[in-house]
GROMACS .gro file of C-alpha atoms in nm:
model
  345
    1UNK     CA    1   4.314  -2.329  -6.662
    2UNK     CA    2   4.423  -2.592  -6.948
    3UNK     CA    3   3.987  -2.697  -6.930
    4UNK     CA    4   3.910  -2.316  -7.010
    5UNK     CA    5   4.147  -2.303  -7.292
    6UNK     CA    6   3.959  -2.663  -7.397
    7UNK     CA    7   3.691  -2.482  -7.372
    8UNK     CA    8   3.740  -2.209  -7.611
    9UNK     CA    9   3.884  -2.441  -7.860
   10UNK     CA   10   3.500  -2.627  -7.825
   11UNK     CA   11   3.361  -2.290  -7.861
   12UNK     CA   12   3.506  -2.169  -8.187
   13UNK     CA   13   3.468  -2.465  -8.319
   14UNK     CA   14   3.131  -2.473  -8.251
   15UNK     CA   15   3.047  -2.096  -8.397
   16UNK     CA   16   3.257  -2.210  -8.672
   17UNK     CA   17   3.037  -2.480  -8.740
   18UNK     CA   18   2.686  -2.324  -8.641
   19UNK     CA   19   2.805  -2.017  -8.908
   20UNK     CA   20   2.870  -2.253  -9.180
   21UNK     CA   21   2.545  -2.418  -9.158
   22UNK     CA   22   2.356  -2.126  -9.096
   23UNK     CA   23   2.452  -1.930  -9.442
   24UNK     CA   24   2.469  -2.193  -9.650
   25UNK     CA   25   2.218  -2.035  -9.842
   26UNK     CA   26   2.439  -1.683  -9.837
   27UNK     CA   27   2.716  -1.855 -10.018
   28UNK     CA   28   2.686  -1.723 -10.310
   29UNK     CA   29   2.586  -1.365 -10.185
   30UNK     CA   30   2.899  -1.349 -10.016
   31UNK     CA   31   2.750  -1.108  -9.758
   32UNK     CA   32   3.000  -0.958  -9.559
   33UNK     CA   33   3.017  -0.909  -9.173
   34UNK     CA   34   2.895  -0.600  -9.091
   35UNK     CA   35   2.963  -0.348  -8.808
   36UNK     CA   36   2.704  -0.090  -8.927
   37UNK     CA   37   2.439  -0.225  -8.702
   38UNK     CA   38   2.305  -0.169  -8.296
   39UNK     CA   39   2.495  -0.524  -8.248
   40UNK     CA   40   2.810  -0.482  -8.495
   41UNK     CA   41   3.041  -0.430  -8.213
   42UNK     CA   42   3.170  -0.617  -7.933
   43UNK     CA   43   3.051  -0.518  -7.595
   44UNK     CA   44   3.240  -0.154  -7.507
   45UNK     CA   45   3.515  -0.361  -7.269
   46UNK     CA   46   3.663  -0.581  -7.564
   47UNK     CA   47   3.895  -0.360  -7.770
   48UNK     CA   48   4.010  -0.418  -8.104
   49UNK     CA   49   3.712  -0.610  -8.209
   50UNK     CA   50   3.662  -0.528  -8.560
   51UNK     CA   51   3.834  -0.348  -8.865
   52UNK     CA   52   3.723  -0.087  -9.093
   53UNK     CA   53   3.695  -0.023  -9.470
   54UNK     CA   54   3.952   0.143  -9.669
   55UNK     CA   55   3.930   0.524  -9.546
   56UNK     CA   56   3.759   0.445  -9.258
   57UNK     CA   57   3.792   0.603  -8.939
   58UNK     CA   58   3.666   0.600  -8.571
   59UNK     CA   59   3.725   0.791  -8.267
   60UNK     CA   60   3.609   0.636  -7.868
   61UNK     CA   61   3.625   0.776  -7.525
   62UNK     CA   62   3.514   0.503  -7.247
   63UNK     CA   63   3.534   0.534  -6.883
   64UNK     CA   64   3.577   0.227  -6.658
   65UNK     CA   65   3.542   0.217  -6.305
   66UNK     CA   66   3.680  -0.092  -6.156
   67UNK     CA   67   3.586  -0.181  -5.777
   68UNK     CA   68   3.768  -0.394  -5.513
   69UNK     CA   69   3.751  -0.527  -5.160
   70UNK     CA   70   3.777  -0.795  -4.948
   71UNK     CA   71   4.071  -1.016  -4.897
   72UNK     CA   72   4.126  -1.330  -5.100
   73UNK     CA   73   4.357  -1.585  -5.071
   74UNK     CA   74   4.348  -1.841  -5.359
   75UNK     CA   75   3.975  -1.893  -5.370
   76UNK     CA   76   3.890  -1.822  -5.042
   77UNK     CA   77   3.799  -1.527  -4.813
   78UNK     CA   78   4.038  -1.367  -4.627
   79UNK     CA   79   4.034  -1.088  -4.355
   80UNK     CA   80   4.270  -0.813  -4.227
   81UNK     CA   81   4.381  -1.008  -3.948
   82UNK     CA   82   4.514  -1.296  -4.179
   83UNK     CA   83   4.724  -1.049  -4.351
   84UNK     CA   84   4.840  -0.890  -4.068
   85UNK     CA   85   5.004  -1.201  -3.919
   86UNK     CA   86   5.235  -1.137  -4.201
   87UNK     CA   87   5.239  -0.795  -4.282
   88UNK     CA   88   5.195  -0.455  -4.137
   89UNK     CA   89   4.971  -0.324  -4.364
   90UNK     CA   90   4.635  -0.438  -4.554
   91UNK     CA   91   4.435  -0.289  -4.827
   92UNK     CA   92   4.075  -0.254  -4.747
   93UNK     CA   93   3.963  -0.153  -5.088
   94UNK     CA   94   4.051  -0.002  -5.401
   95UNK     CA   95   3.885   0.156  -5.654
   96UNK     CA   96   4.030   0.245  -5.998
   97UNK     CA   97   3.863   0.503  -6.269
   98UNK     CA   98   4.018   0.491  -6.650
   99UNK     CA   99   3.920   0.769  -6.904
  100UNK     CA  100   4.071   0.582  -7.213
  101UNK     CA  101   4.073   0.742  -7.579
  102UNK     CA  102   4.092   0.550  -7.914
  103UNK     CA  103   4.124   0.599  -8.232
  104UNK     CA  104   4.089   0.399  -8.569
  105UNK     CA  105   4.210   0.401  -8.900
  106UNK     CA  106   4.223   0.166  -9.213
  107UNK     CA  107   4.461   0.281  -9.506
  108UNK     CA  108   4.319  -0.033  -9.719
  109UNK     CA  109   4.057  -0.328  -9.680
  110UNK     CA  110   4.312  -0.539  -9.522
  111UNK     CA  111   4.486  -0.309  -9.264
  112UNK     CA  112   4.331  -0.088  -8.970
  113UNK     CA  113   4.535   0.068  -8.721
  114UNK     CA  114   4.458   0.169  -8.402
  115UNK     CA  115   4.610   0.353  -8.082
  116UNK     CA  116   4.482   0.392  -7.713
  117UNK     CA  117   4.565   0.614  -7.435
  118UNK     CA  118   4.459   0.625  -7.082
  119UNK     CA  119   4.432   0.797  -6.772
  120UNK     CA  120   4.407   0.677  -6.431
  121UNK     CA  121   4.274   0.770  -6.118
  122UNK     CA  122   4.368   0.498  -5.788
  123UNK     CA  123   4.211   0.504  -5.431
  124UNK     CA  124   4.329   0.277  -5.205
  125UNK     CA  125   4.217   0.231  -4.827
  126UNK     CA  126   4.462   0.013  -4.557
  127UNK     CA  127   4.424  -0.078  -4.205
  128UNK     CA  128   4.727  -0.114  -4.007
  129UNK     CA  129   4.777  -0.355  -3.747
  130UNK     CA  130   4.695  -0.100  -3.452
  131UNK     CA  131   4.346  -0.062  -3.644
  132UNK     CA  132   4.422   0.282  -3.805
  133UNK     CA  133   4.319   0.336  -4.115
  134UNK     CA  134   4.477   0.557  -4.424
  135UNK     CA  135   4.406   0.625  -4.772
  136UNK     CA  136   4.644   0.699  -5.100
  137UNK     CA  137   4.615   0.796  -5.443
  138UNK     CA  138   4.759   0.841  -5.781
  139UNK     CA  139   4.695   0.984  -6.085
  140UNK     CA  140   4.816   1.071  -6.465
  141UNK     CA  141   4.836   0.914  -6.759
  142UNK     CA  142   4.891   0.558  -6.850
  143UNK     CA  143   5.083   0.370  -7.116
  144UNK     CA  144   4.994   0.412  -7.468
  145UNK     CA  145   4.916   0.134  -7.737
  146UNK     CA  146   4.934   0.139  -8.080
  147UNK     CA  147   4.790  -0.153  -8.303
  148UNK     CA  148   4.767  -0.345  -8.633
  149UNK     CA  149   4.503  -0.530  -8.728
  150UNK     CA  150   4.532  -0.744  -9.032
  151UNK     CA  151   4.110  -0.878  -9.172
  152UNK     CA  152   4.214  -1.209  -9.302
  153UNK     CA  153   3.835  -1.292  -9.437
  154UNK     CA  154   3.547  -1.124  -9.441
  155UNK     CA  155   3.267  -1.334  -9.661
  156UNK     CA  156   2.902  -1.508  -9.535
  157UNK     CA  157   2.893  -1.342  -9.261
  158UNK     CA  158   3.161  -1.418  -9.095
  159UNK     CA  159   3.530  -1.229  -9.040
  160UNK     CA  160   3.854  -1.287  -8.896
  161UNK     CA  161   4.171  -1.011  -8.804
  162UNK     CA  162   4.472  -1.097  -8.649
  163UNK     CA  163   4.572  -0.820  -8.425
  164UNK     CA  164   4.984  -0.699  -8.326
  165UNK     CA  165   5.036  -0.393  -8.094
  166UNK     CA  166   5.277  -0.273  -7.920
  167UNK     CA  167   5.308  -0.097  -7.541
  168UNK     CA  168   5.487   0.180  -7.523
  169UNK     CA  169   5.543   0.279  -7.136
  170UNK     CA  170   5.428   0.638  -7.087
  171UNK     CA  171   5.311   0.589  -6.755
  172UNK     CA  172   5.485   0.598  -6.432
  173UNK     CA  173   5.649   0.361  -6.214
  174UNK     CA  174   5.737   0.624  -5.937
  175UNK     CA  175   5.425   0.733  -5.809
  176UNK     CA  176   5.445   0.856  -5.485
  177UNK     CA  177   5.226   0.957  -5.144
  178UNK     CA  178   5.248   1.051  -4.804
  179UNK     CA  179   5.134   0.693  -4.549
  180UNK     CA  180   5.184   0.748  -4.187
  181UNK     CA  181   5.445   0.567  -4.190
  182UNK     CA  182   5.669   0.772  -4.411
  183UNK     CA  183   5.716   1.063  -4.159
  184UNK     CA  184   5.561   1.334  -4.361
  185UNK     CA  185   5.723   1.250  -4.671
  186UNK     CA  186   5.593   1.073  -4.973
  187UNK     CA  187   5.757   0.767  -5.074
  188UNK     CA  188   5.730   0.515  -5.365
  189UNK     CA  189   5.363   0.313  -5.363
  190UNK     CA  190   5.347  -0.050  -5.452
  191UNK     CA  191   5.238  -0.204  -5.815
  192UNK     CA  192   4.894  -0.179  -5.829
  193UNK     CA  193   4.911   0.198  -5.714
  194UNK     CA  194   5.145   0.248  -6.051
  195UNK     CA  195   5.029   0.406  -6.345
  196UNK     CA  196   5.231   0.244  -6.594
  197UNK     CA  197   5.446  -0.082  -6.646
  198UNK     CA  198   5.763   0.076  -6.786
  199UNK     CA  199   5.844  -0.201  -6.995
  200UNK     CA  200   5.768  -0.241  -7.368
  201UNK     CA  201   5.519  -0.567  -7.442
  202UNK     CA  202   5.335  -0.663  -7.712
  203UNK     CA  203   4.974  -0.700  -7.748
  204UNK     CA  204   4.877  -1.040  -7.940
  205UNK     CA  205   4.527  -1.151  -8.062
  206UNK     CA  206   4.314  -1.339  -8.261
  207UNK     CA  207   3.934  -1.243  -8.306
  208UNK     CA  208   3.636  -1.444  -8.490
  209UNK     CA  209   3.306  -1.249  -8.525
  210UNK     CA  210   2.948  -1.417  -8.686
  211UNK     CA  211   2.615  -1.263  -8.755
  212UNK     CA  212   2.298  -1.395  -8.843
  213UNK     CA  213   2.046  -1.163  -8.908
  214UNK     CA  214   1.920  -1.070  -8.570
  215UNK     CA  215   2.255  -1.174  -8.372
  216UNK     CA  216   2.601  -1.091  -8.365
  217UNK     CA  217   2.881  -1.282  -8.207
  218UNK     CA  218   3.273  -1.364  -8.136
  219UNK     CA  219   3.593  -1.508  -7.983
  220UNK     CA  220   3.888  -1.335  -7.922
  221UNK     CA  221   4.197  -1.455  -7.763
  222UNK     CA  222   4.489  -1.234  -7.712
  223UNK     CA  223   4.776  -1.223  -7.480
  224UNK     CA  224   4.987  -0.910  -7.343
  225UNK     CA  225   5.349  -1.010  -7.325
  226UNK     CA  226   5.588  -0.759  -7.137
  227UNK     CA  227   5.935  -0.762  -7.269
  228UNK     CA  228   6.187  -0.629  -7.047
  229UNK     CA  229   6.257  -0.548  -6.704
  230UNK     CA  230   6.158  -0.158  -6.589
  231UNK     CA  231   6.374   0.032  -6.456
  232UNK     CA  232   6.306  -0.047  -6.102
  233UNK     CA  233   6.413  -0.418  -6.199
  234UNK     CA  234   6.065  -0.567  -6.245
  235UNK     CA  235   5.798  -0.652  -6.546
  236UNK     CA  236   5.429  -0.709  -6.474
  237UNK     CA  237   5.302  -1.044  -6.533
  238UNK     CA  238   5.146  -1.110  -6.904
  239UNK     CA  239   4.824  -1.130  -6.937
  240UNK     CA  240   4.631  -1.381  -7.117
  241UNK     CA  241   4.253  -1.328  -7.264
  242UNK     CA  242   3.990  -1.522  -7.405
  243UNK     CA  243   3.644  -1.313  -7.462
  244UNK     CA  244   3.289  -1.486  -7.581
  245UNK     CA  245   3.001  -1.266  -7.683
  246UNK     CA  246   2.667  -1.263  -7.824
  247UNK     CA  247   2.474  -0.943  -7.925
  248UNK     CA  248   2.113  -0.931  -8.005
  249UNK     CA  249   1.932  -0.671  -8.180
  250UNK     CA  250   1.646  -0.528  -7.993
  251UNK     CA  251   1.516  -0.294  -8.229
  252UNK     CA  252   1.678  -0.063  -8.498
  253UNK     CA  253   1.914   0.117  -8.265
  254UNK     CA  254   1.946  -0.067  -7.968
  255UNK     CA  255   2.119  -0.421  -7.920
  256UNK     CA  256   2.196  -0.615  -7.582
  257UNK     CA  257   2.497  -0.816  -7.495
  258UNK     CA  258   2.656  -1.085  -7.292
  259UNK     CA  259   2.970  -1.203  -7.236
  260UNK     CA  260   3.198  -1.431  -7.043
  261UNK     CA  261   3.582  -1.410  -7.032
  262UNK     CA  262   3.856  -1.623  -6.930
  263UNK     CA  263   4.196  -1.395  -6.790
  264UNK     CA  264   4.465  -1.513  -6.673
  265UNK     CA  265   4.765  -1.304  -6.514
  266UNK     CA  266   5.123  -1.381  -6.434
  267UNK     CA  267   5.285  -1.292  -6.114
  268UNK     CA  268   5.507  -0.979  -6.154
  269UNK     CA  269   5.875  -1.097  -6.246
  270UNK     CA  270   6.135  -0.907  -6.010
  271UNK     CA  271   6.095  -0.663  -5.748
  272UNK     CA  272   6.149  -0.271  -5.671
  273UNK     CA  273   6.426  -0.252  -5.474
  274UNK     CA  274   6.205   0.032  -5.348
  275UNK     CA  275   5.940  -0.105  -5.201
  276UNK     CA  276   5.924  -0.323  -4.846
  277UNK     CA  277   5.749  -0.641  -4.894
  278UNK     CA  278   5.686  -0.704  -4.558
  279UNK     CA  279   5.533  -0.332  -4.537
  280UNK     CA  280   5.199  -0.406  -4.694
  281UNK     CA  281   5.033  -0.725  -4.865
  282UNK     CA  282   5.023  -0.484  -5.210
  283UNK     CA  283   5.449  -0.470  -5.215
  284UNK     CA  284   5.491  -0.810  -5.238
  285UNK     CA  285   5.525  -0.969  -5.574
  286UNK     CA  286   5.395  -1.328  -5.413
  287UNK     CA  287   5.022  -1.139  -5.389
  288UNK     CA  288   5.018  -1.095  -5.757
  289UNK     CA  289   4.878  -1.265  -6.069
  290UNK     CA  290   4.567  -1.492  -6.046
  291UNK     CA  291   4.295  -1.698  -6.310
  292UNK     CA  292   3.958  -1.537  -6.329
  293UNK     CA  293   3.659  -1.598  -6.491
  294UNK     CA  294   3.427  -1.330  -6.577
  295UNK     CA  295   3.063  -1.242  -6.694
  296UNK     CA  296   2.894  -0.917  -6.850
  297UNK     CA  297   2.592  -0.791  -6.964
  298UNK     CA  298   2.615  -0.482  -7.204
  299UNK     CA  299   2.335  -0.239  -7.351
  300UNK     CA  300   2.440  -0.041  -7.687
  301UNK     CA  301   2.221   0.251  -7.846
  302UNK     CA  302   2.336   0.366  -8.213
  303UNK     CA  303   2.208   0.658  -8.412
  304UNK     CA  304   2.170   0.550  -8.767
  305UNK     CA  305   2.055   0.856  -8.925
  306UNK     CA  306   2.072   1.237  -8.931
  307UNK     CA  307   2.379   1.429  -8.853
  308UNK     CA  308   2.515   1.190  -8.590
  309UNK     CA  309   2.493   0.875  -8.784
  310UNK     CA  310   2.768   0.672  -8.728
  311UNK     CA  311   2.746   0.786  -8.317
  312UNK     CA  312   2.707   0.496  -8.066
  313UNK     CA  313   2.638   0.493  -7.685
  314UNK     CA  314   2.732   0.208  -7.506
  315UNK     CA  315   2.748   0.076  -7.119
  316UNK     CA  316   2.859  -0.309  -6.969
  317UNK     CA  317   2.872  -0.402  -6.607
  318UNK     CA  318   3.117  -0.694  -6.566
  319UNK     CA  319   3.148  -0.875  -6.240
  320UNK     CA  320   3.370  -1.249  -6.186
  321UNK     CA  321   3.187  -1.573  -6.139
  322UNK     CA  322   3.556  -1.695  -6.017
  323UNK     CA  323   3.823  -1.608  -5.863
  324UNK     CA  324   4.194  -1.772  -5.783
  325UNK     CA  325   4.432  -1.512  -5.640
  326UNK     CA  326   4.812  -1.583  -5.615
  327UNK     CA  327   4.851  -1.532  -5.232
  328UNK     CA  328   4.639  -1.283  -5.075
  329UNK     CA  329   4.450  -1.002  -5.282
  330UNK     CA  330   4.160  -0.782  -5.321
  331UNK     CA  331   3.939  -0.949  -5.469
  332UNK     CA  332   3.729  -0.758  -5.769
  333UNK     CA  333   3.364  -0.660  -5.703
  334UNK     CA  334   3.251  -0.550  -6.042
  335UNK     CA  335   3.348  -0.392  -6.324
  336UNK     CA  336   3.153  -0.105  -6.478
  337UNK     CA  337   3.192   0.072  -6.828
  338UNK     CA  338   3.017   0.345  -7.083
  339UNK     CA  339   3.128   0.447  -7.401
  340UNK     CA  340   3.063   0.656  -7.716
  341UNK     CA  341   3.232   0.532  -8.075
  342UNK     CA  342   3.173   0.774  -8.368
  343UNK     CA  343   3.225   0.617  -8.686
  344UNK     CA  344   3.290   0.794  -9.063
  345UNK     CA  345   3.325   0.653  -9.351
   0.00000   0.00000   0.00000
C-alpha cells in the first residue's frame, strides 16, 4: 500500500498545483470555496467534508446498504469447501443496512462541530460442513461520534479543515442469536455481527477541497485509531482512508460525482474469550483486516429556492476495483447510499 499513499501525495500535489494556476486571475477576489452549490459537497459516503459559517447549521439522515459474498482469500476466490477444511462454519453472505444521523454546527468561521449516530441492521447466511444452512441477525444502535473541525484557509477557491473526533462506544459487543449449534440458546456472535467496538478511538483527518466554476473537487485522508482494549479483551483494527473526488455541475440543481478511495484496515488486536475460532471463519481474528481500493459514482439534486432551500438529495453506489483480504473473508459486492442534508444559515 506504500504506492497508494505515493499516490495521493502525487494527487494533492497535483490539485494543489492545477488550483493555483487556475485562479490566478481570482487572486485578488479572494473568492471563497463554496458549498452552496449542486456540487459543494463531497459525494454522500465521505463525511466531514466541509465546514460551515459562523451560525451555521445542518442536519443529515443517510442510509447505506452494504452487500457481501463470496469467499476471498488474499486476492483470490475462495469457496465453502476451502474454509471448511479449517473450520466448521462459513459465511455465505452478509448484508448490512445503516440508518446514520448527523448533525452540524459552527460557533465561529474557524470551528464546526459535528456528531453522528447510527443504527444497524446485520444478516448473515453460513453453511456448515454437513451442507445445512442458517441465518443470524443483529440489531440496535451503533457507536456515536462527535467531531471538530478546524477551516485552516478558505481563499481562491480553495479550503482546507483539519478534522479531530472522538468514538464513544455506545454500541454493543454482546450481541447474541440462536445457531444450531447452540442448543436452543443464543450465544455471543463473532465481530462483524457486533454493533459496536467498545473501545474509545479517535477519528483523524485532513481534507483539501477546489472548485472551478463548473467543478468541484477534494482529498481527504483520515485514519480511525481505537484506543483501548473492550471489555471482551479485544480492539478492532484502525482504519486508514484516503478519498479522491470530482463533482460536476449538470445544471442548476443537479451535480454528478466520482470517486476512488484507498482503505486500509488492521486486523483486530486480541480476542473474545467468548467466541470459538475454530467455530466459524467470522470468529477468528486471522480473517480480519485487508487493503481495498474502491470506486463510486454519485448523483446529487439540491433545491436552491423556495421554502426548502438549503434541502439536498443525494445517492452513490460504491463497488471495489481491489481487494486483499487478511485470510479468508467475504468479499464486498457493492456499496449503496442515499441521503438528504438540510442546510440553514
Amino acid at each position: 500500500m506504500k504506492q497508494l499513499f505515493y499516490v495521493a501525495i502525487l494527487c494533492v500535489a497535483s490539485t494543489f498545483s492545477y488550483a493555483q494556476h487556475e485562479h490566478h486571475n481570482h487572486d485578488e477576489e479572494s473568492t471563497q470555496w463554496s458549498s452552496g452549490r449542486p456540487d459543494g459537497h463531497a459525494p454522500i459516503s465521505v463525511m466531514g467534508d466541509h465546514t460551515h459559517h459562523k451560525g451555521g447549521i445542518m442536519f443529515s439522515y443517510r442510509y447505506m446498504t452494504m452487500d457481501m459474498r463470496q469467499l476471498r482469500s488474499g486476492t483470490d476466490d475462495a469457496t465453502t469447501a476451502n474454509a471448511h477444511a479449517n473450520y466448521m462454519v462459513a459465511p455465505v453472505d452478509m448484508i448490512m443496512n445503516m440508518h446514520m444521523l448527523g448533525a452540524m454546527y459552527a460557533p465561529s468561521d474557524k470551528i464546526t462541530i459535528m456528531a453522528m449516530a447510527n443504527y444497524l441492521e446485520n444478516d448473515m447466511n453460513l453453511q456448515m460442513r454437513n451442507g445445512n444452512q442458517f441465518s443470524t441477525s443483529t440489531s440496535g444502535f451503533g457507536d456515536v461520534m462527535v467531531s471538530a473541525l478546524y477551516s485552516i484557509f478558505n481563499k481562491n477557491r480553495k479550503a482546507m479543515h483539519a478534522q479531530l473526533g472522538i468514538n464513544i462506544p455506545t454500541g454493543s459487543i454482546e450481541a447474541m442469536d440462536v445457531t444450531p449449534m447452540s442448543m436452543g440458546n443464543e450465544v455471543q456472535l463473532p465481530y462483524p455481527m457486533q454493533l459496536g467496538t467498545g473501545s474509545f478511538g479517535a477519528k483523524l483527518g485532513l481534507t483539501y477541497l477546489g472548485q472551478s466554476d463548473k467543478f468541484s473537487w477534494g482529498h481527504q485522508l483520515t485514519g480511525m485509531i481505537n484506543f483501548n482494549d473492550n471489555d471482551q479483551d479485544y480492539k478492532f483494527g484502525n482504519q486508514y482512508r484516503f478519498n479522491n473526488w470530482i463533482g460536476a455541475k449538470a445544471g442548476e440543481n443537479l451535480s454528478v460525482s466520482i470517486r476512488l478511495e484507498g482503505v486500509v484496515i488492521d486486523e483486530i488486536d486480541g480476542a473474545s474469550s467468548l467466541l470459538n475460532p475454530m467455530m466459524v471463519t467470522t470468529a477468528d481474528v486471522a480473517n480480519s483486516g485487508g487493503t481495498f481500493i474502491n470506486s463510486g459514482f454519485g448523483v446529487n439534486y439540491m433545491i436552491k429556492n423556495g421554502g426548502l432551500k438549503g434541502l439536498r438529495f443525494a445517492s452513490e453506489i460504491s463497488t471495489p476495483l481491489y481487494q486483499d483480504l487478511n485470510g479468508i473473508q467475504l468479499k464486498q459486492n457493492y456499496n449503496l447510499m442515499f441521503g438528504l442534508q438540510y442546510a440553514m444559515h
